[in-house]
PDB file of C-alpha atoms in Angstrom:
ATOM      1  CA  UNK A 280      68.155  38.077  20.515  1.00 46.00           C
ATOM      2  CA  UNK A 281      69.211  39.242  17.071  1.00 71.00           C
ATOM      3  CA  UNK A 282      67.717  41.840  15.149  1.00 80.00           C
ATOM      4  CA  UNK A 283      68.065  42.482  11.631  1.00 84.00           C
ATOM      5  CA  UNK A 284      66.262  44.017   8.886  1.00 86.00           C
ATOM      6  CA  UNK A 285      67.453  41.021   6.498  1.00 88.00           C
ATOM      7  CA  UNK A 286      65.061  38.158   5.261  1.00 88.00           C
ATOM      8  CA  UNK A 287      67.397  35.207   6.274  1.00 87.00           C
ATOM      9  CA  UNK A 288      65.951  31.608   5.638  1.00 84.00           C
ATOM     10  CA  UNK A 289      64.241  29.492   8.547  1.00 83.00           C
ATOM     11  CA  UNK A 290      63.664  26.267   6.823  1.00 78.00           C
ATOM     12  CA  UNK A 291      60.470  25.584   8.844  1.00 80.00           C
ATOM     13  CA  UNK A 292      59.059  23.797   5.561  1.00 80.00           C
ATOM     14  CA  UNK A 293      61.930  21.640   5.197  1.00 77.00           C
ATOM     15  CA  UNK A 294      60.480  18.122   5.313  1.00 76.00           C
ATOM     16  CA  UNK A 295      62.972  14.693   6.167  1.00 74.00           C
ATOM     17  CA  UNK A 296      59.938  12.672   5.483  1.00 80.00           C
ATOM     18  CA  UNK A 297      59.959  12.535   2.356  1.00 82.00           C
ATOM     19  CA  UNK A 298      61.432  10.553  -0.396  1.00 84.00           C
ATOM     20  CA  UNK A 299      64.627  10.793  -1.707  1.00 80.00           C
ATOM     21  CA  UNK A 300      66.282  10.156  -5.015  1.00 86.00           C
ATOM     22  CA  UNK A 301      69.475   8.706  -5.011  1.00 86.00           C
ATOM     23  CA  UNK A 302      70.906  11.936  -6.565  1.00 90.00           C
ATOM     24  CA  UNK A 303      70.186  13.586  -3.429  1.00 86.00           C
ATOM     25  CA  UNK A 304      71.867  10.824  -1.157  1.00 88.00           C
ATOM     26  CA  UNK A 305      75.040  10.702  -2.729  1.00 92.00           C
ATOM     27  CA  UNK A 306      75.666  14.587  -1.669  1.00 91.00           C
ATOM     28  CA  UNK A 307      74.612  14.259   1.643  1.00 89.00           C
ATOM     29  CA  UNK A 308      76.433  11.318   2.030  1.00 92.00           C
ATOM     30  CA  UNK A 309      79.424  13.315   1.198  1.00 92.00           C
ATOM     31  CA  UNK A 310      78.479  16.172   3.447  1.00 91.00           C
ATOM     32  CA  UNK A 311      78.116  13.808   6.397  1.00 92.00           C
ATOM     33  CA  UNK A 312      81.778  12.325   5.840  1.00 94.00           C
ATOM     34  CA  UNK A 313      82.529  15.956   5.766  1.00 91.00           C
ATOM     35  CA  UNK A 314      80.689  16.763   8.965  1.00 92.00           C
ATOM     36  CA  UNK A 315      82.695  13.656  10.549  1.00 94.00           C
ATOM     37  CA  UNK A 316      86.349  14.361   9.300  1.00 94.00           C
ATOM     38  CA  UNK A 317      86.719  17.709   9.483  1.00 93.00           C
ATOM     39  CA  UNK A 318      83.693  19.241  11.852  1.00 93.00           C
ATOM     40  CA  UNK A 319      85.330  22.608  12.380  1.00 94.00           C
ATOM     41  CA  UNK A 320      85.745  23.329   9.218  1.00 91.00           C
ATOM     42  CA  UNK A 321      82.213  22.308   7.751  1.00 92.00           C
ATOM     43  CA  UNK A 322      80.854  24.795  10.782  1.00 93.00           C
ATOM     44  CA  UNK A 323      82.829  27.462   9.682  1.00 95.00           C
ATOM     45  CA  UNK A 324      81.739  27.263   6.318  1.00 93.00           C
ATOM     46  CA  UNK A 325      77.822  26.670   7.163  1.00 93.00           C
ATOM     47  CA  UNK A 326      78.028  29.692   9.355  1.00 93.00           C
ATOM     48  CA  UNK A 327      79.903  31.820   6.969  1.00 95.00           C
ATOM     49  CA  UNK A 328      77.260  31.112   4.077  1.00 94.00           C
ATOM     50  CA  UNK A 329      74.391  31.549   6.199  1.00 93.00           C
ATOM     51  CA  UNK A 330      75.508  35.162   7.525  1.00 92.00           C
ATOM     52  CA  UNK A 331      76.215  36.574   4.291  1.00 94.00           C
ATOM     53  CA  UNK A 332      73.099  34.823   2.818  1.00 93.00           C
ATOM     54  CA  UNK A 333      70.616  37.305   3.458  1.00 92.00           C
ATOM     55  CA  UNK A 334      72.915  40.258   2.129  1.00 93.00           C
ATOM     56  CA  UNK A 335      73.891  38.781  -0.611  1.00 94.00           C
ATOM     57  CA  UNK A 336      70.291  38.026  -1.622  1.00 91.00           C
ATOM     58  CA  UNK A 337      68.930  41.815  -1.010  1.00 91.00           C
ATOM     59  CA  UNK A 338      72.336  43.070  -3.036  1.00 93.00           C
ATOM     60  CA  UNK A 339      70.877  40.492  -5.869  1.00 92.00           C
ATOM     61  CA  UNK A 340      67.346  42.170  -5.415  1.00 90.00           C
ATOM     62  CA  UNK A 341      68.655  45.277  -5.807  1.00 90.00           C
ATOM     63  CA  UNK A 342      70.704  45.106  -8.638  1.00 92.00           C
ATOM     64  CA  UNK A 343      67.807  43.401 -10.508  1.00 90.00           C
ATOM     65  CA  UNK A 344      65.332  45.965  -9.594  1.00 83.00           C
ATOM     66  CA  UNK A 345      63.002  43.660  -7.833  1.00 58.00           C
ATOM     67  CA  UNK A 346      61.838  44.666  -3.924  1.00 53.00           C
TER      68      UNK A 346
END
């Protein structure tokens, strides 16, 4: 169970359904290649970027004044 007073995001809206422009494709194309080559590495970096997401976005909050 973790417990944290950070918003992190869940990406509960994020839909696969729907359509996608080929602008979109080419990157996750890429990313997938990524994911196959060099797994470890792609982990390390998702996991990294998601932990310091939600400190990095209350820092922004508070250097901007907003709540």
């Amino acid at each position: 169970l973790m417990v944290s007073t950070f918003r992190y995001a869940s990406f509960k809206k994020f839909d696969l359904r729907q359509r996608w422009s080929f602008r979109t494709l080419v990157p996750i194309a890429a990313i997938i290649l990524v994911v196959y080559y060099i797994p470890h590495a792609f982990f390390l970096a998702v996991a990294v970027l998601y932990t310091t997401s939600a400190p990095l976005a209350w820092l922004i909050g508070k250097l901007r004044g907003s709540r």
